[in-house]
Tab-separated table of C-alpha atoms in Angstrom:
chain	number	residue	atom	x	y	z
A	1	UNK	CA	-16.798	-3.317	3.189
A	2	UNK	CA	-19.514	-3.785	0.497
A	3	UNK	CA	-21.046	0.248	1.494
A	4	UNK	CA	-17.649	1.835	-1.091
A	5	UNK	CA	-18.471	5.120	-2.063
A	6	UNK	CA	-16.277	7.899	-2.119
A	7	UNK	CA	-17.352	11.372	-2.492
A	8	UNK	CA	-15.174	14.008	-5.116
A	9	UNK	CA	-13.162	11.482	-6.268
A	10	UNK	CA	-13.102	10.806	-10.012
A	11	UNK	CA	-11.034	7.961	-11.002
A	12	UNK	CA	-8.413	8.355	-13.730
A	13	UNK	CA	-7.911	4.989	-15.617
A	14	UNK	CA	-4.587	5.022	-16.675
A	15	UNK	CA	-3.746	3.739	-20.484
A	16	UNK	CA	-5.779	6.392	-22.220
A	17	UNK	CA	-4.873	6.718	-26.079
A	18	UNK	CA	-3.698	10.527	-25.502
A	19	UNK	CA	-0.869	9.555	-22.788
A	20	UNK	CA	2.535	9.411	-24.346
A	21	UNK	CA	5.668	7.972	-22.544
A	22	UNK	CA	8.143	10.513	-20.578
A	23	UNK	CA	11.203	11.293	-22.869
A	24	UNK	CA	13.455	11.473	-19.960
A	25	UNK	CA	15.838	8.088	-19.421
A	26	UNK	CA	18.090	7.498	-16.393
A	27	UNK	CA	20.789	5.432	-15.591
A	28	UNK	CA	18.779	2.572	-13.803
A	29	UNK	CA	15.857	1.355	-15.833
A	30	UNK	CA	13.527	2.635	-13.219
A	31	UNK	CA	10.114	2.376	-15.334
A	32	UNK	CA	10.148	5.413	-17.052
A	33	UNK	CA	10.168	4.063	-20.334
A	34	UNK	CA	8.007	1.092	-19.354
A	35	UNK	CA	4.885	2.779	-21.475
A	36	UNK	CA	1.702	0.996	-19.767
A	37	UNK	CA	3.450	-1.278	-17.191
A	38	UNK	CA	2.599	-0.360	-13.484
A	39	UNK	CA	5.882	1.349	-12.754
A	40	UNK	CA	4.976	3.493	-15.287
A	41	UNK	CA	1.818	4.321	-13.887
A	42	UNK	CA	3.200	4.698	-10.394
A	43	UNK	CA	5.611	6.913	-11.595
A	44	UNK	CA	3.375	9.297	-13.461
A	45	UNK	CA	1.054	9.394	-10.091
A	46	UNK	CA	3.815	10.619	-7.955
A	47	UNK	CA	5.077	12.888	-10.406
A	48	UNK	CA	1.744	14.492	-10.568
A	49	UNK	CA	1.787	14.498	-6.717
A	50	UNK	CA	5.410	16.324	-6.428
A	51	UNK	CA	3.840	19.265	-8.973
A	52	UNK	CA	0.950	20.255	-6.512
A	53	UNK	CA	3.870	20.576	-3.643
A	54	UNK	CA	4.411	24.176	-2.521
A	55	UNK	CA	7.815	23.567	-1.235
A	56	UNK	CA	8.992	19.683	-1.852
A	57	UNK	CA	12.164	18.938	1.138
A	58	UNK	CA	12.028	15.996	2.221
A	59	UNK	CA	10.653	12.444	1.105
A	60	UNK	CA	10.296	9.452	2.176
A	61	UNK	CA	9.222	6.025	0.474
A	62	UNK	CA	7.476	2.670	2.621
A	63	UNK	CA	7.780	-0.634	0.653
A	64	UNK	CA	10.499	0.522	-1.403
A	65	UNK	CA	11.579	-3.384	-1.927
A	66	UNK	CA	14.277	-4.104	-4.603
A	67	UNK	CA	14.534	-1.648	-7.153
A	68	UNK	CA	11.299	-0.833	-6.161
A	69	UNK	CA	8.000	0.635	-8.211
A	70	UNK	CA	8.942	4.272	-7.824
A	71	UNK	CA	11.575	5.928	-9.745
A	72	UNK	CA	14.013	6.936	-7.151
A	73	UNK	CA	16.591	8.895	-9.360
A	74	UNK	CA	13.812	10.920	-10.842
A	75	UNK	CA	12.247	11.837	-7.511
A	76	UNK	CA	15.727	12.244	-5.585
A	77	UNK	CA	16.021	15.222	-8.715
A	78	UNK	CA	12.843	17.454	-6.839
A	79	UNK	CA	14.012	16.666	-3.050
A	80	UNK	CA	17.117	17.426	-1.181
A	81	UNK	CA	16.453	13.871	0.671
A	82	UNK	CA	14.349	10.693	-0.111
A	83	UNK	CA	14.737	8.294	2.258
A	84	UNK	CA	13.552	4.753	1.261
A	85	UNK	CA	12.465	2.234	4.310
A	86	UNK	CA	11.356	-1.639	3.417
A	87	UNK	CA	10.664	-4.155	6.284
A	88	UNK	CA	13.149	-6.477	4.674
A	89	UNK	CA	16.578	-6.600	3.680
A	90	UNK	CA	16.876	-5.437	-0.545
A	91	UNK	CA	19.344	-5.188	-3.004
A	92	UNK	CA	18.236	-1.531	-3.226
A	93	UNK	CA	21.823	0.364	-1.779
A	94	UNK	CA	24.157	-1.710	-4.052
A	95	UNK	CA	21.641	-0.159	-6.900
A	96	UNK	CA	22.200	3.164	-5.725
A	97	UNK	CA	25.997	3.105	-5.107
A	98	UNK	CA	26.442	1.791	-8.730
A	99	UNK	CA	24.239	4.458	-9.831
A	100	UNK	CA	26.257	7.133	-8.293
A	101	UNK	CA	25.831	10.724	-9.342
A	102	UNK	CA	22.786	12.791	-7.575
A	103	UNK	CA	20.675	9.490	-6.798
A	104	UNK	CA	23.724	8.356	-4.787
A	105	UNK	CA	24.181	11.509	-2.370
A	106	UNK	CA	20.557	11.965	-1.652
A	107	UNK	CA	18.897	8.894	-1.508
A	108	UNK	CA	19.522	6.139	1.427
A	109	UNK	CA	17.792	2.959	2.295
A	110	UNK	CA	16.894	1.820	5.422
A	111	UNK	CA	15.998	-2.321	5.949
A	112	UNK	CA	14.285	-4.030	8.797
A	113	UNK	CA	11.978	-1.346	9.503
A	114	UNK	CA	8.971	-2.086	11.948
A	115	UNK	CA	6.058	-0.475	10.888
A	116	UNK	CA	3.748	-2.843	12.872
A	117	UNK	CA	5.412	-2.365	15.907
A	118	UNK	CA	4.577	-6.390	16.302
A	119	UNK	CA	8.382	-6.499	16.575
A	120	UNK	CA	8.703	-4.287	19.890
A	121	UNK	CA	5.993	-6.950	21.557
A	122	UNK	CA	7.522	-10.218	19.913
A	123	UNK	CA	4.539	-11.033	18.430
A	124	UNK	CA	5.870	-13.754	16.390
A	125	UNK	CA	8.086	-15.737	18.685
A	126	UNK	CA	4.834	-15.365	21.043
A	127	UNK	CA	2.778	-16.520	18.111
A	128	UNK	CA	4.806	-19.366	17.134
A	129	UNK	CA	5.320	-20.508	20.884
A	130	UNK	CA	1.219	-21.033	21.329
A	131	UNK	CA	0.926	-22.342	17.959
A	132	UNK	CA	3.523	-25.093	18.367
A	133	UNK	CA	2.275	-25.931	22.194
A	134	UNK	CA	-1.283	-26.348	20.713
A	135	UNK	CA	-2.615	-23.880	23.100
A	136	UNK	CA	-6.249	-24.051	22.884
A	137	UNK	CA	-8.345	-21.741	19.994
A	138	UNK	CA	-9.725	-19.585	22.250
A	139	UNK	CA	-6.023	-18.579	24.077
A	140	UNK	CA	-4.626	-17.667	21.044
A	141	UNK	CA	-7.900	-15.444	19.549
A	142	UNK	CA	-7.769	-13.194	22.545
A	143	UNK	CA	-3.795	-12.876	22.442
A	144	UNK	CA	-4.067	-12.004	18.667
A	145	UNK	CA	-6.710	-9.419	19.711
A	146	UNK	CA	-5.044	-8.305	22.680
A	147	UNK	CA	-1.935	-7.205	20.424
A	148	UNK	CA	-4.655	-5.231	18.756
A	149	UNK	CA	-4.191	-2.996	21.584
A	150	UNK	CA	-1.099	-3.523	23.049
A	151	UNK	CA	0.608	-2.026	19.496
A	152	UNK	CA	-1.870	0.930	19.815
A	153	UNK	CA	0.244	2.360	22.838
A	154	UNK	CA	3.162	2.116	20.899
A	155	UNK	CA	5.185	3.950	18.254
A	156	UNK	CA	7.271	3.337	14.739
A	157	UNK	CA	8.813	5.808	13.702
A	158	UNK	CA	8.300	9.061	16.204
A	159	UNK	CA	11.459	10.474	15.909
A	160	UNK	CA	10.092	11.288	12.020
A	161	UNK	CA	6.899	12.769	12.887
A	162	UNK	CA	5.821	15.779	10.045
A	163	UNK	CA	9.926	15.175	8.653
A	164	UNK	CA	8.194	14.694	5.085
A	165	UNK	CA	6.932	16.753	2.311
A	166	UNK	CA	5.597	13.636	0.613
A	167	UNK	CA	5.223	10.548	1.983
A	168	UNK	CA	5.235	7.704	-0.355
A	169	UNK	CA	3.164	4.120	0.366
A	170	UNK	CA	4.302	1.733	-2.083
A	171	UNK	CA	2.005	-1.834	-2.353
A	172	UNK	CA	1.951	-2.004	1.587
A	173	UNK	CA	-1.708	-2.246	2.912
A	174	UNK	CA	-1.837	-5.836	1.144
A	175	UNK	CA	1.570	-6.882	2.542
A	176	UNK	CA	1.192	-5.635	5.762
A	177	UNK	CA	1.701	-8.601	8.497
A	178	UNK	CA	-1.399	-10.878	6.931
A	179	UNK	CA	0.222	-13.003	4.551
A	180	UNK	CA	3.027	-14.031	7.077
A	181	UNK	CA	0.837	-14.412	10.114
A	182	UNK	CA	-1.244	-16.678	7.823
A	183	UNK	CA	1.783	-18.553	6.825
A	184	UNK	CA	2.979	-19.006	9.854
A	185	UNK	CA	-0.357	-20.389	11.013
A	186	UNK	CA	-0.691	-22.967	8.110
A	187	UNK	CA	1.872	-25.002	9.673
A	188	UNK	CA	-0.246	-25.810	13.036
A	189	UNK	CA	-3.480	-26.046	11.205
A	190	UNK	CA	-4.001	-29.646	10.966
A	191	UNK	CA	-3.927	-29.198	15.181
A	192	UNK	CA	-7.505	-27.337	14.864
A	193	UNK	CA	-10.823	-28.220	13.504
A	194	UNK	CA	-12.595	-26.540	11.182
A	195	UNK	CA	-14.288	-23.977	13.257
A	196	UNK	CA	-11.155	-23.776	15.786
A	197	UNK	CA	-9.268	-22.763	12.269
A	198	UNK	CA	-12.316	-20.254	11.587
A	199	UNK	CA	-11.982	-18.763	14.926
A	200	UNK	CA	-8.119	-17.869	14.730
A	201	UNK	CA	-8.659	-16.767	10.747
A	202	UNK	CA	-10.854	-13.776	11.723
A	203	UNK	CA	-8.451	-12.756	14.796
A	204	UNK	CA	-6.109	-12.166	12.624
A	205	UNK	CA	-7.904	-10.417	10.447
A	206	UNK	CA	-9.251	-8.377	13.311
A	207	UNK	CA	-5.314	-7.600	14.492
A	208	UNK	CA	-4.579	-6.713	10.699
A	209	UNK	CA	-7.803	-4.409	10.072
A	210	UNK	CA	-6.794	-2.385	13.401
A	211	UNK	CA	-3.258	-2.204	11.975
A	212	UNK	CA	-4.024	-1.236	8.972
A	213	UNK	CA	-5.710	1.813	10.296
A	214	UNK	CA	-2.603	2.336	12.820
A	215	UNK	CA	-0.374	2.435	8.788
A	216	UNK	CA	-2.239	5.154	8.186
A	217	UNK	CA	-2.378	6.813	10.677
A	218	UNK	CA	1.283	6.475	11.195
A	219	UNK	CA	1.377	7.439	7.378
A	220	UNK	CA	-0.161	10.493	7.795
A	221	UNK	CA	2.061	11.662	11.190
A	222	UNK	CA	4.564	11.794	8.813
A	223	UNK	CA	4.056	14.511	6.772
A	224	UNK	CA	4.472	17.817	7.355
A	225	UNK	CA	1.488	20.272	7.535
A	226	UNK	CA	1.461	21.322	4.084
A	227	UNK	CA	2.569	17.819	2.713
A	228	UNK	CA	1.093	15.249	0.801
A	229	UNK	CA	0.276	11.622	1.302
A	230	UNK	CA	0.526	9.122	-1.723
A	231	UNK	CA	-0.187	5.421	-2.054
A	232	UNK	CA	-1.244	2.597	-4.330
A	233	UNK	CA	-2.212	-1.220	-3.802
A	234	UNK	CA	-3.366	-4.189	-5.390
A	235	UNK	CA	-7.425	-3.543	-5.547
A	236	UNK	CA	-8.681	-6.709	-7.409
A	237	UNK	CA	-7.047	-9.633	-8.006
A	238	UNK	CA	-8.148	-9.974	-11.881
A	239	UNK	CA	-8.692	-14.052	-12.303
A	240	UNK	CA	-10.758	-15.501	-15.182
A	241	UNK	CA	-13.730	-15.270	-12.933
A	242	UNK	CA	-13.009	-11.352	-12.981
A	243	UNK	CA	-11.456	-10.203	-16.131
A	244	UNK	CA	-14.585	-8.654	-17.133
A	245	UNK	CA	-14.685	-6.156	-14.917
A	246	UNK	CA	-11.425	-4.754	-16.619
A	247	UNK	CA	-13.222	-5.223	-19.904
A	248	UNK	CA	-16.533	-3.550	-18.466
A	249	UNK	CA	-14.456	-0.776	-16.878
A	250	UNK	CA	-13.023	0.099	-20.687
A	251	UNK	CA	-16.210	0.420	-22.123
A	252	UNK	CA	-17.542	2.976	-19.894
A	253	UNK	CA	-16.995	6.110	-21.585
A	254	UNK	CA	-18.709	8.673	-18.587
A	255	UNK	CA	-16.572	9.597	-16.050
A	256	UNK	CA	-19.710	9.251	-13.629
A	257	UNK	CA	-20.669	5.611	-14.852
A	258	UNK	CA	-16.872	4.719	-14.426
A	259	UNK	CA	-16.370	5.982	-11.315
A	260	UNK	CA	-20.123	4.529	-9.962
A	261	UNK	CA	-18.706	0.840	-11.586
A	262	UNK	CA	-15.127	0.919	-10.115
A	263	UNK	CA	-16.199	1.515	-6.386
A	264	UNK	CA	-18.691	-0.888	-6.961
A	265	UNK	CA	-16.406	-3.327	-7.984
A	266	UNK	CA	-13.909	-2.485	-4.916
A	267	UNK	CA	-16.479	-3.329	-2.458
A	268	UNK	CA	-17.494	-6.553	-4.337
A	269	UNK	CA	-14.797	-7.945	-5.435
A	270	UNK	CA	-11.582	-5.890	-3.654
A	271	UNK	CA	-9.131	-7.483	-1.277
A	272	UNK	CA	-10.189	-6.558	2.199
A	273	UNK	CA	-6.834	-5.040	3.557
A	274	UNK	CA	-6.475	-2.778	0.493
A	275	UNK	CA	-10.267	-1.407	0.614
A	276	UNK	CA	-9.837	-0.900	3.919
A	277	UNK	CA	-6.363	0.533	3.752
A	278	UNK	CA	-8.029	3.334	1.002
A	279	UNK	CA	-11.073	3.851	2.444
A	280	UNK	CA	-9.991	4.819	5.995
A	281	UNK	CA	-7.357	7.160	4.329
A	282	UNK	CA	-9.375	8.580	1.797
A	283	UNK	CA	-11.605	9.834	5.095
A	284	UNK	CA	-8.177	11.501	6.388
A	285	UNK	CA	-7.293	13.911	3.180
A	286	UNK	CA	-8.977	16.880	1.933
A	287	UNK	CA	-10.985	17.048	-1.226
A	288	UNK	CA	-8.944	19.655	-2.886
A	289	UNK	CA	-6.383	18.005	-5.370
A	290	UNK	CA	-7.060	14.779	-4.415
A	291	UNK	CA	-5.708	12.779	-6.983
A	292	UNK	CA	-7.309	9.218	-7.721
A	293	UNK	CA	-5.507	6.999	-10.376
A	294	UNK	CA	-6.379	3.084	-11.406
A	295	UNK	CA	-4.074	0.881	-13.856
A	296	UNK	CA	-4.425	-2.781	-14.632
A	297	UNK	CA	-0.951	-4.170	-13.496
A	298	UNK	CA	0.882	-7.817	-14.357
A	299	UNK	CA	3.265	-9.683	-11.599
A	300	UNK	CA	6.299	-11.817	-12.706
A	301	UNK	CA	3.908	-14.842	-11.321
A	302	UNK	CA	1.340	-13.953	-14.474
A	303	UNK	CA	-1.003	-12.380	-12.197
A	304	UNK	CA	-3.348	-9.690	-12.795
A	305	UNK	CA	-4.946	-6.823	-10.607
A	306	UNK	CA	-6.976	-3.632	-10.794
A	307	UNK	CA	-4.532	-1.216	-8.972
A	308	UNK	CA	-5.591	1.668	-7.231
A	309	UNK	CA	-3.504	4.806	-6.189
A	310	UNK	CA	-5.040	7.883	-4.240
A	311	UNK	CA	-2.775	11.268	-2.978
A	312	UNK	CA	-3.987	14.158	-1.204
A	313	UNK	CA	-2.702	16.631	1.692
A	314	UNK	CA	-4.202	15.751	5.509
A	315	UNK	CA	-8.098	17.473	6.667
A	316	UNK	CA	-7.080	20.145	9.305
C-alpha cells in the first residue's frame, strides 16, 4: 500500500480562510451550522456532488448510523427518495418522524443491512464455533480465506442494482467487518501462540481486503449510469506521533506539493482498509469532476484523523 499515487486528483483541504458557513438551518441540527467540524465538511462534499447531477432521483446513504454525518433533511430537499441503510439498529426513524415535514415523507431507514454478505454464510456463529473448540491455526486461516470466496458468489443488495442517482458511503471501509472479527478473536487469543495469533491476524485481513473491494464494487452497482458515487473515511489516525503531518500539510501552500505530501502520507501512515477502500475506487471513476476533499476531524473519544472524501461518476 506504500506505491499511493493518484493521477488528476487535486486534493481540497477543507478549512480554508475564504469558506463561510451555509446560512440555511433545519429543524434537526444536522451539521450545517457546525463551521469546521466534519459534518460540516461532509455536508459541503455531497452538496457539491448533488450540483454536478444531471437529473438527481433517487439516493441512497450506507453507514447512515444515528443521526448520522450527512444532512438528511437537506439532501431529502434535491431527491424524491433517500433511502438510508446502517448494519445496525439506530435511533435514526424516531429522528425523522419527530422531524416531520418533507424529511419525513421521503426519507426511510433501513437497519440490519448485510453488506458483507458474511450473514447469508453464518460466518460468525462458524467463526465463534472454531474459535471456542480451539480448532487448530491452520483450520481456521483457510476457513477465513475460504469465505473470501464463498461471499464472492453471492449478492447484497441486487434487487437495487443502478436504483441510485447518488450513492452515498458514509465512514464504512474502516468499519467494515475488521474491528468485530478482531474482537471476537481477542477472546480465544490466549489459546494461540504468538505466531498461531500472527497467522489468523493476516487471514482476516486477507477476508477484509477482498471485501473491501466486493463494497465497492457493490457500491458502484448501485448507481445508475449517469450517477455518482461519493464516500469519505478515516485516512490517518492523527496521534502525537503524527500531528505533524496536519501541521506540515497547512504549510504547503502549492497545490502540487500538497497533493505530492498527502498521498505520501496515506501510504505511510494511512489505515490499511481505508487506503485500500479509496484506492481501488478511485481506479473505478472517471477523471472528469472527480471531486477529492480532506478535513481534519475530532471523535467524541478525543481522537483525531486526516479524513478523506473522493466522488466521481463510474469509467464506461
Amino acid at each position: 500500500m506504500r506505491d499511493f499515487r493518484w493521477a488528476h486528483l487535486q486534493p481540497h483541504i477543507a478549512g480554508g480562510e475564504n469558506e463561510q458557513p451555509e446560512p440555511e438551518q433545519e429543524a434537526l441540527d444536522w451539521g450545517e451550522q457546525e463551521w469546521g467540524t466534519h459534518r460540516y465538511h461532509v455536508n459541503r462534499l455531497v452538496e457539491d456532488s448533488v450540483s454536478l447531477l444531471s437529473m438527481p432521483e433517487k439516493a441512497v446513504v450506507l453507514g447512515a448510523g444515528n443521526h448520522g454525518d450527512v444532512g438528511l433533511p437537506r439532501l431529502s430537499a434535491h431527491f424524491q427518495q433517500v433511502t438510508a441503510l446502517d448494519t445496525e439498529d439506530n435511533m435514526l426513524q424516531e429522528w425523522l418522524d419527530s422531524a416531520g415535514g418533507i424529511a419525513n415523507s421521503r426519507v426511510r431507514s433501513l437497519t440490519r443491512v448485510d453488506y458483507t454478505r458474511l450473514d447469508q454464510i453464518s460466518f460468525y456463529e462458524t467463526f465463534e464455533e472454531l474459535l471456542a473448540e480451539g480448532k487448530a491455526a491452520g483450520e481456521i486461516t483457510d476457513y477465513l480465506r475460504d469465505c473470501a470466496f464463498r461471499v464472492r458468489g453471492l449478492e447484497a443488495m441486487p434487487h437495487l442494482k443502478k436504483t441510485f442517482s447518488l450513492v452515498v458511503s458514509s465512514g464504512v471501509h474502516t468499519q467494515l467487518f475488521y474491528p468485530d472479527a478482531l474482537m471476537q478473536f481477542y477472546g480465544y487469543m490466549e489459546k494461540y501462540n504468538e505466531n498461531e495469533t500472527r497467522q489468523i491476524v493476516e487471514a482476516l485481513g486477507y477476508l477484509r481486503n477482498s471485501l473491501i473491494s466486493d463494497y465497492n464494487r457493490m457500491l458502484l452497482s448501485l448507481v445508475k449510469p449517469d450517477g455518482r458515487v461519493t464516500v469519505w473515511t478515516d485516512m490517518i489516525l492523527l496521534d502525537e506521533d503524527k500531528q505533524w503531518i496536519a501541521e506540515e500539510l497547512d504549510r504547503r501552500r502549492n497545490d502540487k506539493e500538497r497533493t505530492s505530501f498527502l498521498f505520501e502520507a496515506f501510504g505511510q501512515y494511512g489505515i490499511e482498509a481505508a487506503v485500500l477502500g479509496l484506492k481501488d475506487l478511485h481506479d473505478c471513476l472517471r477523471p472528469e469532476q472527480l471531486l477529492f476533499r480532506s478535513w481534519v476531524g475530532y471523535t467524541d473519544s478525543g481522537k483525531t484523523y486526516l479524513i478523506a472524501g473522493l466522488s466521481g461518476r463510474l469509467r464506461l
